Amino acid sequence: DSSAMSDIWPKFTLFCQIFYGVFGIALLACPWIFAEDTAPVPVITTLWHGSLSNIKTEWFARSFGNVLLILSLGPSFGVPPLAFLKQQLIANLMYVALFVWIACFTADTGEGVVVKWLWFCMIPLFALVSAACAYYINKNGGFHKFMMM
């Protein structure tokens, strides 16, 4: 029913917009704050070992920030609540898969290599957001109409 969407939409949307938007802006504008050698708050904000001297890592960080920012701006551009939740579900499921892959199946050391324990900590967050999206999508039309507004 639509009351479930009206109950969750403002709070959940605001959470997604703030969490992903702020993170997206930071990654896009100054990804160096997430590198071990240049992090302003060591350990807590360190996503990569070393510095961002590896252009591929910096490009990935900025690209990831770009996607997070664009998705977080959806409601501000008029994306309807159900469509926004569907976008968030797909993005967060992909992030779960990508974060598991990089945390479990890539090198442990070297410049630009992820700080695995922190990436492991993010996997449940993406999974929780995915679960919340799936729950509210199901309450508001279900998955049989997933590709429709």
Short mmCIF file of N, CA and C in Angstrom, two decimals:
data_model
loop_
_atom_site.label_atom_id
_atom_site.label_comp_id
_atom_site.label_asym_id
_atom_site.label_seq_id
_atom_site.Cartn_x
_atom_site.Cartn_y
_atom_site.Cartn_z
N ASP A 1 0.83 -1.19 0.00
CA ASP A 1 0.00 0.00 0.00
C ASP A 1 0.86 1.24 0.00
N SER A 2 0.31 2.34 -0.45
CA SER A 2 1.09 3.56 -0.62
C SER A 2 1.49 4.18 0.71
N SER A 3 0.81 3.83 1.80
CA SER A 3 1.19 4.39 3.10
C SER A 3 2.56 3.88 3.53
N ALA A 4 2.90 2.65 3.15
CA ALA A 4 4.23 2.13 3.49
C ALA A 4 5.31 2.96 2.81
N MET A 5 5.06 3.35 1.56
CA MET A 5 6.03 4.15 0.84
C MET A 5 6.11 5.54 1.45
N SER A 6 4.98 6.12 1.81
CA SER A 6 5.01 7.46 2.37
C SER A 6 5.68 7.47 3.73
N ASP A 7 5.60 6.36 4.46
CA ASP A 7 6.25 6.27 5.77
C ASP A 7 7.77 6.20 5.64
N ILE A 8 8.24 5.41 4.69
CA ILE A 8 9.68 5.18 4.60
C ILE A 8 10.37 6.15 3.65
N TRP A 9 9.68 6.61 2.65
CA TRP A 9 10.30 7.41 1.60
C TRP A 9 11.14 8.56 2.12
N PRO A 10 10.60 9.45 2.96
CA PRO A 10 11.43 10.58 3.39
C PRO A 10 12.67 10.18 4.18
N LYS A 11 12.55 9.24 5.09
CA LYS A 11 13.68 8.85 5.94
C LYS A 11 14.71 8.04 5.19
N PHE A 12 14.27 7.05 4.47
CA PHE A 12 15.20 6.18 3.76
C PHE A 12 15.87 6.93 2.61
N THR A 13 15.11 7.74 1.91
CA THR A 13 15.68 8.53 0.83
C THR A 13 16.72 9.49 1.37
N LEU A 14 16.39 10.14 2.45
CA LEU A 14 17.34 11.08 3.04
C LEU A 14 18.62 10.36 3.47
N PHE A 15 18.48 9.17 4.08
CA PHE A 15 19.66 8.39 4.45
C PHE A 15 20.51 8.10 3.21
N CYS A 16 19.88 7.58 2.15
CA CYS A 16 20.63 7.24 0.94
C CYS A 16 21.26 8.47 0.32
N GLN A 17 20.51 9.57 0.29
CA GLN A 17 21.06 10.78 -0.32
C GLN A 17 22.24 11.31 0.48
N ILE A 18 22.13 11.34 1.78
CA ILE A 18 23.23 11.86 2.59
C ILE A 18 24.43 10.91 2.56
N PHE A 19 24.20 9.64 2.86
CA PHE A 19 25.30 8.68 2.92
C PHE A 19 26.04 8.58 1.59
N TYR A 20 25.30 8.28 0.53
CA TYR A 20 25.94 8.10 -0.77
C TYR A 20 26.35 9.42 -1.39
N GLY A 21 25.56 10.46 -1.17
CA GLY A 21 25.88 11.77 -1.74
C GLY A 21 27.17 12.35 -1.18
N VAL A 22 27.30 12.35 0.14
CA VAL A 22 28.51 12.90 0.77
C VAL A 22 29.73 12.06 0.37
N PHE A 23 29.57 10.75 0.43
CA PHE A 23 30.67 9.87 0.04
C PHE A 23 31.02 10.08 -1.43
N GLY A 24 30.00 10.23 -2.28
CA GLY A 24 30.23 10.46 -3.70
C GLY A 24 30.96 11.76 -3.97
N ILE A 25 30.54 12.84 -3.30
CA ILE A 25 31.21 14.13 -3.47
C ILE A 25 32.68 14.03 -3.05
N ALA A 26 32.91 13.39 -1.91
CA ALA A 26 34.28 13.27 -1.41
C ALA A 26 35.15 12.45 -2.37
N LEU A 27 34.63 11.33 -2.86
CA LEU A 27 35.40 10.51 -3.80
C LEU A 27 35.65 11.24 -5.12
N LEU A 28 34.67 11.97 -5.57
CA LEU A 28 34.80 12.68 -6.84
C LEU A 28 35.75 13.87 -6.72
N ALA A 29 35.61 14.64 -5.66
CA ALA A 29 36.37 15.88 -5.51
C ALA A 29 37.78 15.68 -4.95
N CYS A 30 37.91 14.83 -3.96
CA CYS A 30 39.22 14.66 -3.31
C CYS A 30 39.42 13.22 -2.84
N PRO A 31 39.61 12.30 -3.78
CA PRO A 31 39.75 10.89 -3.42
C PRO A 31 40.97 10.60 -2.54
N TRP A 32 41.94 11.50 -2.51
CA TRP A 32 43.14 11.31 -1.70
C TRP A 32 42.82 11.18 -0.21
N ILE A 33 41.67 11.67 0.24
CA ILE A 33 41.34 11.57 1.67
C ILE A 33 41.07 10.12 2.09
N PHE A 34 40.94 9.23 1.10
CA PHE A 34 40.70 7.82 1.40
C PHE A 34 41.94 6.95 1.20
N ALA A 35 43.08 7.58 0.93
CA ALA A 35 44.34 6.85 0.75
C ALA A 35 45.13 6.87 2.05
N GLU A 36 45.77 5.77 2.34
CA GLU A 36 46.49 5.58 3.60
C GLU A 36 47.50 6.70 3.92
N ASP A 37 48.28 7.10 2.94
CA ASP A 37 49.33 8.09 3.18
C ASP A 37 48.80 9.52 3.35
N THR A 38 47.59 9.78 2.88
CA THR A 38 47.08 11.16 2.89
C THR A 38 45.73 11.30 3.59
N ALA A 39 45.24 10.26 4.21
CA ALA A 39 43.93 10.30 4.88
C ALA A 39 43.96 11.26 6.07
N PRO A 40 42.99 12.17 6.16
CA PRO A 40 42.97 13.11 7.29
C PRO A 40 42.63 12.42 8.61
N VAL A 41 41.89 11.32 8.54
CA VAL A 41 41.55 10.53 9.73
C VAL A 41 42.02 9.10 9.45
N PRO A 42 43.31 8.83 9.74
CA PRO A 42 43.85 7.50 9.43
C PRO A 42 42.99 6.38 10.04
N VAL A 43 43.00 5.28 9.40
CA VAL A 43 42.26 4.07 9.72
C VAL A 43 40.79 4.20 9.33
N ILE A 44 40.07 5.17 9.88
CA ILE A 44 38.64 5.28 9.64
C ILE A 44 38.32 5.61 8.19
N THR A 45 39.07 6.51 7.58
CA THR A 45 38.78 6.88 6.19
C THR A 45 39.72 6.22 5.19
N THR A 46 40.54 5.29 5.61
CA THR A 46 41.51 4.68 4.71
C THR A 46 40.89 3.51 3.95
N LEU A 47 40.67 3.72 2.67
CA LEU A 47 40.14 2.66 1.82
C LEU A 47 41.24 1.98 1.01
N TRP A 48 42.32 2.71 0.70
CA TRP A 48 43.40 2.18 -0.11
C TRP A 48 44.74 2.33 0.60
N HIS A 49 45.62 1.35 0.43
CA HIS A 49 46.98 1.44 0.96
C HIS A 49 47.78 2.43 0.11
N GLY A 50 48.77 3.05 0.73
CA GLY A 50 49.66 3.96 0.01
C GLY A 50 48.98 5.27 -0.30
N SER A 51 49.31 5.79 -1.47
CA SER A 51 48.72 7.04 -1.94
C SER A 51 47.95 6.74 -3.22
N LEU A 52 47.36 7.75 -3.79
CA LEU A 52 46.66 7.54 -5.06
C LEU A 52 47.56 7.86 -6.24
N SER A 53 48.82 7.46 -6.15
CA SER A 53 49.75 7.69 -7.25
C SER A 53 49.42 6.79 -8.44
N ASN A 54 48.67 5.73 -8.19
CA ASN A 54 48.23 4.85 -9.26
C ASN A 54 47.01 5.49 -9.91
N ILE A 55 47.13 5.93 -11.14
CA ILE A 55 46.06 6.65 -11.83
C ILE A 55 44.81 5.80 -11.97
N LYS A 56 44.97 4.48 -12.10
CA LYS A 56 43.81 3.60 -12.22
C LYS A 56 42.98 3.62 -10.94
N THR A 57 43.64 3.63 -9.79
CA THR A 57 42.92 3.69 -8.52
C THR A 57 42.22 5.03 -8.36
N GLU A 58 42.90 6.10 -8.72
CA GLU A 58 42.26 7.42 -8.63
C GLU A 58 41.07 7.51 -9.58
N TRP A 59 41.23 7.01 -10.80
CA TRP A 59 40.12 7.04 -11.75
C TRP A 59 38.94 6.25 -11.20
N PHE A 60 39.21 5.05 -10.65
CA PHE A 60 38.14 4.25 -10.07
C PHE A 60 37.44 5.02 -8.95
N ALA A 61 38.22 5.65 -8.07
CA ALA A 61 37.64 6.38 -6.94
C ALA A 61 36.73 7.51 -7.44
N ARG A 62 37.21 8.26 -8.39
CA ARG A 62 36.41 9.37 -8.92
C ARG A 62 35.18 8.86 -9.68
N SER A 63 35.33 7.79 -10.42
CA SER A 63 34.20 7.21 -11.15
C SER A 63 33.15 6.68 -10.18
N PHE A 64 33.59 5.99 -9.15
CA PHE A 64 32.69 5.47 -8.12
C PHE A 64 31.96 6.64 -7.45
N GLY A 65 32.68 7.70 -7.13
CA GLY A 65 32.07 8.88 -6.53
C GLY A 65 31.04 9.51 -7.45
N ASN A 66 31.33 9.56 -8.74
CA ASN A 66 30.41 10.11 -9.72
C ASN A 66 29.09 9.33 -9.72
N VAL A 67 29.18 8.01 -9.76
CA VAL A 67 27.97 7.17 -9.78
C VAL A 67 27.18 7.35 -8.48
N LEU A 68 27.86 7.33 -7.35
CA LEU A 68 27.17 7.52 -6.07
C LEU A 68 26.45 8.86 -6.02
N LEU A 69 27.12 9.91 -6.47
CA LEU A 69 26.51 11.24 -6.44
C LEU A 69 25.30 11.32 -7.36
N ILE A 70 25.43 10.82 -8.57
CA ILE A 70 24.32 10.87 -9.52
C ILE A 70 23.11 10.10 -8.98
N LEU A 71 23.34 8.89 -8.46
CA LEU A 71 22.23 8.12 -7.90
C LEU A 71 21.59 8.83 -6.72
N SER A 72 22.40 9.44 -5.89
CA SER A 72 21.85 10.11 -4.70
C SER A 72 21.04 11.35 -5.07
N LEU A 73 21.30 11.94 -6.21
CA LEU A 73 20.56 13.12 -6.64
C LEU A 73 19.23 12.79 -7.31
N GLY A 74 18.97 11.52 -7.56
CA GLY A 74 17.75 11.11 -8.25
C GLY A 74 16.47 11.75 -7.74
N PRO A 75 16.18 11.67 -6.44
CA PRO A 75 14.96 12.29 -5.94
C PRO A 75 14.90 13.80 -6.18
N SER A 76 16.04 14.44 -6.16
CA SER A 76 16.08 15.89 -6.42
C SER A 76 15.77 16.20 -7.89
N PHE A 77 15.98 15.21 -8.77
CA PHE A 77 15.68 15.39 -10.18
C PHE A 77 14.30 14.86 -10.56
N GLY A 78 13.52 14.44 -9.56
CA GLY A 78 12.16 13.98 -9.81
C GLY A 78 11.99 12.49 -9.98
N VAL A 79 13.01 11.70 -9.65
CA VAL A 79 12.87 10.25 -9.74
C VAL A 79 11.83 9.82 -8.68
N PRO A 80 10.78 9.10 -9.11
CA PRO A 80 9.75 8.67 -8.16
C PRO A 80 10.32 7.72 -7.10
N PRO A 81 9.68 7.66 -5.93
CA PRO A 81 10.19 6.84 -4.83
C PRO A 81 10.46 5.38 -5.19
N LEU A 82 9.52 4.74 -5.86
CA LEU A 82 9.71 3.32 -6.18
C LEU A 82 10.87 3.13 -7.17
N ALA A 83 10.98 4.02 -8.13
CA ALA A 83 12.10 3.94 -9.08
C ALA A 83 13.43 4.17 -8.38
N PHE A 84 13.46 5.09 -7.44
CA PHE A 84 14.69 5.35 -6.68
C PHE A 84 15.10 4.11 -5.89
N LEU A 85 14.12 3.46 -5.24
CA LEU A 85 14.43 2.24 -4.48
C LEU A 85 14.93 1.13 -5.40
N LYS A 86 14.37 1.04 -6.59
CA LYS A 86 14.84 0.03 -7.55
C LYS A 86 16.28 0.30 -7.97
N GLN A 87 16.60 1.57 -8.22
CA GLN A 87 17.98 1.93 -8.56
C GLN A 87 18.91 1.59 -7.41
N GLN A 88 18.51 1.93 -6.21
CA GLN A 88 19.34 1.65 -5.04
C GLN A 88 19.53 0.15 -4.83
N LEU A 89 18.48 -0.63 -5.06
CA LEU A 89 18.59 -2.08 -4.92
C LEU A 89 19.62 -2.64 -5.89
N ILE A 90 19.50 -2.29 -7.16
CA ILE A 90 20.43 -2.80 -8.17
C ILE A 90 21.86 -2.35 -7.85
N ALA A 91 22.04 -1.07 -7.57
CA ALA A 91 23.39 -0.56 -7.27
C ALA A 91 23.99 -1.24 -6.06
N ASN A 92 23.22 -1.39 -4.99
CA ASN A 92 23.76 -1.98 -3.77
C ASN A 92 24.04 -3.46 -3.91
N LEU A 93 23.22 -4.18 -4.67
CA LEU A 93 23.53 -5.59 -4.94
C LEU A 93 24.83 -5.72 -5.73
N MET A 94 25.02 -4.83 -6.68
CA MET A 94 26.28 -4.85 -7.45
C MET A 94 27.46 -4.51 -6.55
N TYR A 95 27.27 -3.55 -5.64
CA TYR A 95 28.36 -3.20 -4.72
C TYR A 95 28.69 -4.36 -3.79
N VAL A 96 27.68 -5.10 -3.34
CA VAL A 96 27.97 -6.28 -2.52
C VAL A 96 28.88 -7.22 -3.30
N ALA A 97 28.51 -7.52 -4.54
CA ALA A 97 29.30 -8.44 -5.36
C ALA A 97 30.71 -7.90 -5.61
N LEU A 98 30.82 -6.63 -5.97
CA LEU A 98 32.13 -6.04 -6.25
C LEU A 98 33.01 -5.96 -5.00
N PHE A 99 32.41 -5.61 -3.88
CA PHE A 99 33.20 -5.51 -2.65
C PHE A 99 33.64 -6.89 -2.17
N VAL A 100 32.79 -7.91 -2.32
CA VAL A 100 33.21 -9.29 -1.97
C VAL A 100 34.37 -9.70 -2.87
N TRP A 101 34.25 -9.43 -4.16
CA TRP A 101 35.31 -9.80 -5.09
C TRP A 101 36.63 -9.13 -4.71
N ILE A 102 36.60 -7.81 -4.52
CA ILE A 102 37.87 -7.12 -4.26
C ILE A 102 38.43 -7.46 -2.88
N ALA A 103 37.57 -7.69 -1.90
CA ALA A 103 38.03 -8.01 -0.55
C ALA A 103 38.53 -9.44 -0.44
N CYS A 104 38.00 -10.33 -1.24
CA CYS A 104 38.36 -11.75 -1.12
C CYS A 104 39.33 -12.26 -2.18
N PHE A 105 39.34 -11.64 -3.33
CA PHE A 105 40.06 -12.25 -4.45
C PHE A 105 41.11 -11.36 -5.10
N THR A 106 41.57 -10.34 -4.40
CA THR A 106 42.62 -9.49 -4.96
C THR A 106 43.83 -9.49 -4.03
N ALA A 107 44.91 -8.87 -4.48
CA ALA A 107 46.16 -8.85 -3.73
C ALA A 107 45.99 -8.18 -2.36
N ASP A 108 46.84 -8.58 -1.43
CA ASP A 108 46.78 -8.05 -0.06
C ASP A 108 47.68 -6.85 0.18
N THR A 109 48.66 -6.65 -0.66
CA THR A 109 49.61 -5.57 -0.41
C THR A 109 49.89 -4.80 -1.69
N GLY A 110 50.42 -3.63 -1.52
CA GLY A 110 50.83 -2.83 -2.66
C GLY A 110 50.08 -1.52 -2.75
N GLU A 111 50.63 -0.64 -3.53
CA GLU A 111 50.06 0.69 -3.74
C GLU A 111 48.68 0.58 -4.39
N GLY A 112 47.72 1.26 -3.84
CA GLY A 112 46.38 1.28 -4.41
C GLY A 112 45.54 0.06 -4.09
N VAL A 113 46.07 -0.86 -3.30
CA VAL A 113 45.32 -2.06 -2.92
C VAL A 113 44.40 -1.69 -1.76
N VAL A 114 43.22 -2.25 -1.77
CA VAL A 114 42.23 -1.89 -0.76
C VAL A 114 42.63 -2.36 0.63
N VAL A 115 42.13 -1.62 1.62
CA VAL A 115 42.27 -2.02 3.03
C VAL A 115 41.12 -2.99 3.28
N LYS A 116 41.43 -4.26 3.23
CA LYS A 116 40.40 -5.29 3.16
C LYS A 116 39.43 -5.30 4.34
N TRP A 117 39.91 -5.09 5.56
CA TRP A 117 38.99 -5.17 6.70
C TRP A 117 37.90 -4.11 6.61
N LEU A 118 38.24 -2.92 6.07
CA LEU A 118 37.25 -1.86 5.95
C LEU A 118 36.25 -2.17 4.84
N TRP A 119 36.74 -2.74 3.75
CA TRP A 119 35.84 -3.12 2.66
C TRP A 119 34.92 -4.25 3.10
N PHE A 120 35.44 -5.18 3.92
CA PHE A 120 34.58 -6.22 4.48
C PHE A 120 33.47 -5.61 5.34
N CYS A 121 33.79 -4.56 6.07
CA CYS A 121 32.80 -3.89 6.92
C CYS A 121 31.69 -3.23 6.10
N MET A 122 32.00 -2.83 4.89
CA MET A 122 31.00 -2.16 4.05
C MET A 122 30.03 -3.14 3.41
N ILE A 123 30.43 -4.38 3.25
CA ILE A 123 29.58 -5.37 2.59
C ILE A 123 28.24 -5.51 3.30
N PRO A 124 28.21 -5.66 4.64
CA PRO A 124 26.90 -5.75 5.30
C PRO A 124 26.05 -4.48 5.16
N LEU A 125 26.68 -3.33 5.09
CA LEU A 125 25.93 -2.09 4.90
C LEU A 125 25.22 -2.11 3.55
N PHE A 126 25.94 -2.45 2.49
CA PHE A 126 25.32 -2.52 1.17
C PHE A 126 24.23 -3.60 1.15
N ALA A 127 24.47 -4.72 1.82
CA ALA A 127 23.47 -5.79 1.88
C ALA A 127 22.23 -5.33 2.64
N LEU A 128 22.42 -4.60 3.73
CA LEU A 128 21.29 -4.09 4.51
C LEU A 128 20.46 -3.09 3.70
N VAL A 129 21.12 -2.18 2.99
CA VAL A 129 20.39 -1.23 2.14
C VAL A 129 19.65 -2.00 1.05
N SER A 130 20.28 -3.02 0.47
CA SER A 130 19.62 -3.84 -0.54
C SER A 130 18.37 -4.51 0.03
N ALA A 131 18.51 -5.07 1.22
CA ALA A 131 17.37 -5.75 1.86
C ALA A 131 16.23 -4.77 2.14
N ALA A 132 16.58 -3.58 2.62
CA ALA A 132 15.55 -2.57 2.90
C ALA A 132 14.85 -2.17 1.60
N CYS A 133 15.61 -1.98 0.54
CA CYS A 133 15.01 -1.63 -0.75
C CYS A 133 14.08 -2.75 -1.22
N ALA A 134 14.55 -3.99 -1.15
CA ALA A 134 13.73 -5.13 -1.58
C ALA A 134 12.44 -5.22 -0.77
N TYR A 135 12.54 -5.02 0.51
CA TYR A 135 11.37 -5.07 1.39
C TYR A 135 10.33 -4.03 0.97
N TYR A 136 10.75 -2.80 0.75
CA TYR A 136 9.81 -1.74 0.41
C TYR A 136 9.33 -1.83 -1.04
N ILE A 137 10.14 -2.36 -1.93
CA ILE A 137 9.67 -2.61 -3.29
C ILE A 137 8.58 -3.66 -3.25
N ASN A 138 8.80 -4.72 -2.48
CA ASN A 138 7.82 -5.79 -2.36
C ASN A 138 6.52 -5.28 -1.74
N LYS A 139 6.60 -4.40 -0.76
CA LYS A 139 5.40 -3.84 -0.13
C LYS A 139 4.64 -2.90 -1.06
N ASN A 140 5.29 -2.41 -2.07
CA ASN A 140 4.69 -1.41 -2.95
C ASN A 140 4.62 -1.86 -4.40
N GLY A 141 4.07 -3.03 -4.62
CA GLY A 141 3.88 -3.49 -6.00
C GLY A 141 4.63 -4.77 -6.29
N GLY A 142 5.60 -5.08 -5.49
CA GLY A 142 6.31 -6.33 -5.66
C GLY A 142 7.26 -6.36 -6.84
N PHE A 143 7.88 -7.50 -6.98
CA PHE A 143 8.90 -7.66 -8.01
C PHE A 143 8.32 -8.07 -9.36
N HIS A 144 7.04 -8.46 -9.38
CA HIS A 144 6.45 -8.82 -10.66
C HIS A 144 6.33 -7.60 -11.57
N LYS A 145 6.38 -6.40 -10.99
CA LYS A 145 6.37 -5.17 -11.77
C LYS A 145 7.69 -4.43 -11.64
N PHE A 146 8.77 -5.17 -11.47
CA PHE A 146 10.05 -4.55 -11.15
C PHE A 146 10.52 -3.55 -12.20
N MET A 147 10.34 -3.85 -13.47
CA MET A 147 10.84 -2.98 -14.54
C MET A 147 9.82 -1.91 -14.94
N MET A 148 8.75 -1.78 -14.20
CA MET A 148 7.76 -0.75 -14.48
C MET A 148 7.74 0.27 -13.37
N MET A 149 7.31 1.46 -13.67
CA MET A 149 7.18 2.50 -12.65
C MET A 149 5.99 2.15 -11.81
#
